GROMACS .gro file of C-alpha atoms in nm:
model
  233
    1MET     CA    1  -8.602   0.961   9.368
    2ALA     CA    2  -8.357   1.175   9.559
    3SER     CA    3  -8.470   1.280   9.904
    4GLU     CA    4  -8.554   1.646   9.949
    5PHE     CA    5  -8.307   1.859  10.141
    6SER     CA    6  -8.430   2.083  10.421
    7LEU     CA    7  -8.214   2.323  10.622
    8ALA     CA    8  -8.471   2.294  10.899
    9GLU     CA    9  -8.353   1.938  10.956
   10THR     CA   10  -7.990   2.044  11.007
   11PRO     CA   11  -7.819   2.224  11.301
   12ILE     CA   12  -7.744   2.528  11.084
   13GLY     CA   13  -8.035   2.734  11.210
   14ARG     CA   14  -7.938   2.670  11.571
   15TYR     CA   15  -7.576   2.765  11.502
   16PHE     CA   16  -7.684   3.082  11.324
   17ALA     CA   17  -7.909   3.181  11.613
   18SER     CA   18  -7.625   3.118  11.858
   19MET     CA   19  -7.389   3.339  11.660
   20ALA     CA   20  -7.645   3.619  11.646
   21GLU     CA   21  -7.720   3.581  12.016
   22MET     CA   22  -7.357   3.612  12.118
   23GLY     CA   23  -7.313   3.924  11.907
   24VAL     CA   24  -7.626   4.094  12.039
   25MET     CA   25  -7.535   4.003  12.397
   26ARG     CA   26  -7.192   4.158  12.350
   27VAL     CA   27  -7.349   4.485  12.232
   28PHE     CA   28  -7.592   4.489  12.526
   29VAL     CA   29  -7.308   4.427  12.772
   30GLU     CA   30  -7.074   4.685  12.616
   31HIS     CA   31  -7.337   4.960  12.624
   32GLY     CA   32  -7.490   4.879  12.962
   33ILE     CA   33  -7.831   4.800  12.814
   34PHE     CA   34  -7.905   4.519  13.057
   35ASP     CA   35  -7.812   4.751  13.345
   36ALA     CA   36  -8.061   5.010  13.218
   37ILE     CA   37  -8.357   4.770  13.241
   38PRO     CA   38  -8.527   4.802  13.583
   39ASP     CA   39  -8.671   4.500  13.759
   40GLU     CA   40  -9.026   4.607  13.679
   41GLY     CA   41  -8.947   4.639  13.308
   42ILE     CA   42  -8.937   4.939  13.075
   43SER     CA   43  -9.082   5.045  12.742
   44LEU     CA   44  -8.849   5.026  12.445
   45GLU     CA   45  -8.905   5.396  12.380
   46ASP     CA   46  -8.803   5.488  12.734
   47LEU     CA   47  -8.507   5.252  12.715
   48ALA     CA   48  -8.383   5.409  12.392
   49THR     CA   49  -8.428   5.758  12.539
   50LYS     CA   50  -8.255   5.662  12.862
   51LEU     CA   51  -7.954   5.526  12.675
   52LYS     CA   52  -7.960   5.791  12.401
   53VAL     CA   53  -7.946   5.525  12.130
   54ASP     CA   54  -8.139   5.453  11.811
   55TYR     CA   55  -8.487   5.317  11.885
   56LYS     CA   56  -8.504   5.100  11.574
   57LEU     CA   57  -8.182   4.922  11.664
   58ILE     CA   58  -8.293   4.859  12.022
   59GLU     CA   59  -8.628   4.732  11.895
   60ARG     CA   60  -8.461   4.493  11.650
   61PHE     CA   61  -8.211   4.354  11.901
   62ALA     CA   62  -8.470   4.331  12.179
   63ALA     CA   63  -8.709   4.142  11.951
   64PHE     CA   64  -8.440   3.883  11.890
   65LEU     CA   65  -8.361   3.844  12.261
   66LEU     CA   66  -8.733   3.815  12.334
   67SER     CA   67  -8.768   3.539  12.076
   68ILE     CA   68  -8.503   3.325  12.244
   69GLY     CA   69  -8.611   3.398  12.601
   70VAL     CA   70  -8.318   3.614  12.712
   71LEU     CA   71  -8.561   3.902  12.774
   72THR     CA   72  -8.929   3.891  12.868
   73SER     CA   73  -9.214   4.124  12.771
   74PRO     CA   74  -9.456   4.223  13.049
   75ALA     CA   75  -9.659   4.432  12.800
   76PRO     CA   76  -9.650   4.513  12.428
   77GLY     CA   77  -9.352   4.734  12.349
   78HIS     CA   78  -9.192   4.664  12.687
   79VAL     CA   79  -8.900   4.449  12.799
   80ALA     CA   80  -8.802   4.304  13.135
   81HIS     CA   81  -8.535   4.074  13.268
   82SER     CA   82  -8.526   3.697  13.258
   83PRO     CA   83  -8.284   3.514  13.491
   84SER     CA   84  -8.038   3.499  13.199
   85SER     CA   85  -8.034   3.872  13.128
   86LYS     CA   86  -8.037   3.960  13.498
   87ALA     CA   87  -7.713   3.766  13.542
   88PHE     CA   88  -7.540   4.011  13.310
   89THR     CA   89  -7.612   4.303  13.543
   90ASP     CA   90  -7.340   4.155  13.765
   91PRO     CA   91  -7.023   4.334  13.646
   92ARG     CA   92  -6.816   4.022  13.704
   93VAL     CA   93  -7.033   3.820  13.465
   94ALA     CA   94  -7.035   4.101  13.208
   95GLN     CA   95  -6.657   4.138  13.221
   96PHE     CA   96  -6.592   3.767  13.189
   97TYR     CA   97  -6.829   3.737  12.893
   98SER     CA   98  -6.666   4.033  12.718
   99TYR     CA   99  -6.324   3.877  12.768
  100LEU     CA  100  -6.435   3.541  12.627
  101PHE     CA  101  -6.612   3.704  12.332
  102ASP     CA  102  -6.328   3.937  12.236
  103PHE     CA  103  -6.031   3.710  12.293
  104PHE     CA  104  -6.170   3.368  12.214
  105MET     CA  105  -6.468   3.396  11.985
  106GLY     CA  106  -6.312   3.675  11.779
  107PRO     CA  107  -5.999   3.478  11.690
  108THR     CA  108  -6.202   3.166  11.605
  109THR     CA  109  -6.347   3.351  11.306
  110ARG     CA  110  -5.991   3.366  11.168
  111TRP     CA  111  -5.905   3.001  11.220
  112THR     CA  112  -5.962   2.910  10.855
  113ALA     CA  113  -5.721   3.182  10.740
  114TYR     CA  114  -5.468   3.083  11.007
  115PHE     CA  115  -5.470   2.717  10.906
  116ALA     CA  116  -5.459   2.809  10.537
  117GLU     CA  117  -5.133   2.991  10.605
  118ASN     CA  118  -4.983   2.760  10.868
  119GLY     CA  119  -5.125   2.419  10.781
  120LEU     CA  120  -5.381   2.218  10.976
  121ALA     CA  121  -5.166   2.155  11.281
  122GLU     CA  122  -5.127   2.279  11.635
  123PRO     CA  123  -4.914   2.594  11.671
  124PRO     CA  124  -4.547   2.490  11.683
  125ARG     CA  125  -4.449   2.777  11.913
  126SER     CA  126  -4.617   3.017  12.152
  127ASN     CA  127  -4.556   3.305  11.911
  128ARG     CA  128  -4.744   3.136  11.626
  129SER     CA  129  -5.095   3.122  11.767
  130PRO     CA  130  -5.435   3.175  11.603
  131GLY     CA  131  -5.502   3.452  11.854
  132GLY     CA  132  -5.194   3.647  11.753
  133PHE     CA  133  -5.277   3.590  11.387
  134ALA     CA  134  -5.630   3.725  11.434
  135LEU     CA  135  -5.508   4.033  11.620
  136GLY     CA  136  -5.256   4.122  11.352
  137MET     CA  137  -4.955   4.008  11.558
  138PRO     CA  138  -4.877   3.664  11.412
  139ASP     CA  139  -4.522   3.656  11.554
  140LYS     CA  140  -4.607   3.760  11.911
  141THR     CA  141  -4.675   3.553  12.222
  142ALA     CA  142  -4.990   3.606  12.428
  143TYR     CA  143  -4.796   3.807  12.684
  144GLU     CA  144  -4.636   4.027  12.417
  145ILE     CA  145  -4.981   4.090  12.271
  146MET     CA  146  -5.115   4.190  12.613
  147ALA     CA  147  -4.827   4.433  12.654
  148ALA     CA  148  -4.893   4.582  12.309
  149ILE     CA  149  -5.267   4.643  12.348
  150PRO     CA  150  -5.355   4.905  12.612
  151GLY     CA  151  -5.585   4.770  12.881
  152LEU     CA  152  -5.579   4.411  12.757
  153ALA     CA  153  -5.374   4.273  13.046
  154THR     CA  154  -5.600   4.447  13.297
  155ARG     CA  155  -5.910   4.296  13.138
  156MET     CA  156  -5.759   3.949  13.130
  157ASN     CA  157  -5.646   3.972  13.492
  158GLY     CA  158  -5.996   4.079  13.594
  159ALA     CA  159  -6.152   3.791  13.405
  160MET     CA  160  -5.909   3.541  13.554
  161ALA     CA  161  -5.979   3.670  13.904
  162ILE     CA  162  -6.353   3.626  13.845
  163ASP     CA  163  -6.295   3.263  13.759
  164GLY     CA  164  -6.241   3.190  14.129
  165ASP     CA  165  -6.587   3.034  14.139
  166ILE     CA  166  -6.478   2.761  13.897
  167PRO     CA  167  -6.353   2.461  14.099
  168VAL     CA  168  -5.985   2.374  14.062
  169THR     CA  169  -5.976   2.073  14.292
  170GLY     CA  170  -6.181   1.755  14.293
  171VAL     CA  171  -6.073   1.630  13.951
  172TYR     CA  172  -5.696   1.597  13.981
  173ASP     CA  173  -5.528   1.436  14.283
  174PHE     CA  174  -5.252   1.670  14.404
  175SER     CA  175  -5.155   1.452  14.701
  176TRP     CA  176  -4.862   1.296  14.516
  177ILE     CA  177  -4.692   1.638  14.521
  178ALA     CA  178  -4.677   1.630  14.900
  179THR     CA  179  -4.515   1.285  14.885
  180TYR     CA  180  -4.267   1.405  14.622
  181ALA     CA  181  -4.181   1.713  14.830
  182ALA     CA  182  -4.047   1.498  15.112
  183GLY     CA  183  -3.779   1.354  14.884
  184ASP     CA  184  -3.673   1.681  14.723
  185GLU     CA  185  -3.654   1.978  14.956
  186LYS     CA  186  -3.539   2.240  14.705
  187ARG     CA  187  -3.746   2.212  14.391
  188VAL     CA  188  -4.044   2.442  14.334
  189LEU     CA  189  -4.354   2.222  14.343
  190ILE     CA  190  -4.635   2.414  14.174
  191VAL     CA  191  -4.610   2.713  13.939
  192ASP     CA  192  -4.937   2.889  13.859
  193VAL     CA  193  -4.881   3.089  13.540
  194ALA     CA  194  -5.190   3.305  13.514
  195GLY     CA  195  -5.346   3.643  13.565
  196GLY     CA  196  -5.557   3.557  13.867
  197LYS     CA  197  -5.504   3.640  14.231
  198GLY     CA  198  -5.378   3.308  14.359
  199GLN     CA  199  -5.719   3.146  14.410
  200ALA     CA  200  -5.613   2.825  14.233
  201LEU     CA  201  -5.311   2.778  14.460
  202LYS     CA  202  -5.520   2.868  14.762
  203ASP     CA  203  -5.772   2.594  14.681
  204ILE     CA  204  -5.499   2.336  14.615
  205LEU     CA  205  -5.318   2.414  14.941
  206GLU     CA  206  -5.639   2.404  15.142
  207GLU     CA  207  -5.731   2.064  14.999
  208THR     CA  208  -5.378   1.924  15.037
  209PRO     CA  209  -5.217   2.104  15.335
  210ALA     CA  210  -4.917   1.868  15.330
  211ILE     CA  211  -4.787   2.053  15.022
  212PRO     CA  212  -4.533   2.315  15.145
  213ALA     CA  213  -4.690   2.651  15.057
  214ALA     CA  214  -4.354   2.827  15.045
  215ARG     CA  215  -4.256   2.609  14.749
  216CYS     CA  216  -4.556   2.708  14.538
  217VAL     CA  217  -4.536   3.019  14.325
  218GLN     CA  218  -4.761   3.231  14.113
  219ARG     CA  219  -4.587   3.370  13.813
  220TYR     CA  220  -4.697   3.688  13.642
  221ARG     CA  221  -4.556   3.708  13.293
  222ASN     CA  222  -4.490   4.073  13.229
  223ARG     CA  223  -4.194   4.270  13.103
  224ASP     CA  224  -3.969   4.177  13.392
  225PHE     CA  225  -4.109   3.821  13.424
  226SER     CA  226  -4.135   3.867  13.800
  227ARG     CA  227  -4.283   3.610  14.034
  228TYR     CA  228  -4.369   3.598  14.399
  229ILE     CA  229  -4.427   3.338  14.665
  230ILE     CA  230  -4.783   3.269  14.770
  231SER     CA  231  -4.812   3.240  15.145
  232ARG     CA  232  -5.064   3.006  15.300
  233MET     CA  233  -5.406   3.172  15.326
   0.00000   0.00000   0.00000
């Protein structure tokens, strides 16, 4: 006798809940709903009135976030923060999440179509990426896409700057670069191609001060492909 199949015994429900959670969180971040919840909590009616949004939608979304512990309920019909939701009142966290949702999660929903058109292989060139495909610019590089979409570069730069709390050192040993530098006095040693504010280079140079700072550069890829030297901080 064939064994009975039960979706409850598969990860599908968990994946579905995660997808719904990420979407609801994005809406709450975009519309400042977490910011509108005071520390002492608020009724859903007052929250909807405060934000001038549809009560039924707020009630539906809040019920979901309550069920997974993102929000708490100090009284029937009321919501308050949990540590998770409170974190999103920090604009840095909210901005970084929005960036990840819009420019990573969004394109992943188009991966199947991308691979159907390009074959199941890594992109052969920088202007043939799943991200460009998803954004309707399949022949553009990431930097060309940022130049084409107003505000995109600013958002990415802000998100990259936030990521200064993520450790850069401690995993890779950069000390060999200092040794190499002694035998080649002209070559640029480290090029940081990113949208941050030099925090990665700063951390590397502080951990390995023997690396000549004047031979490390941060490169901003924009229309004139300019770059500048990072001085020791």
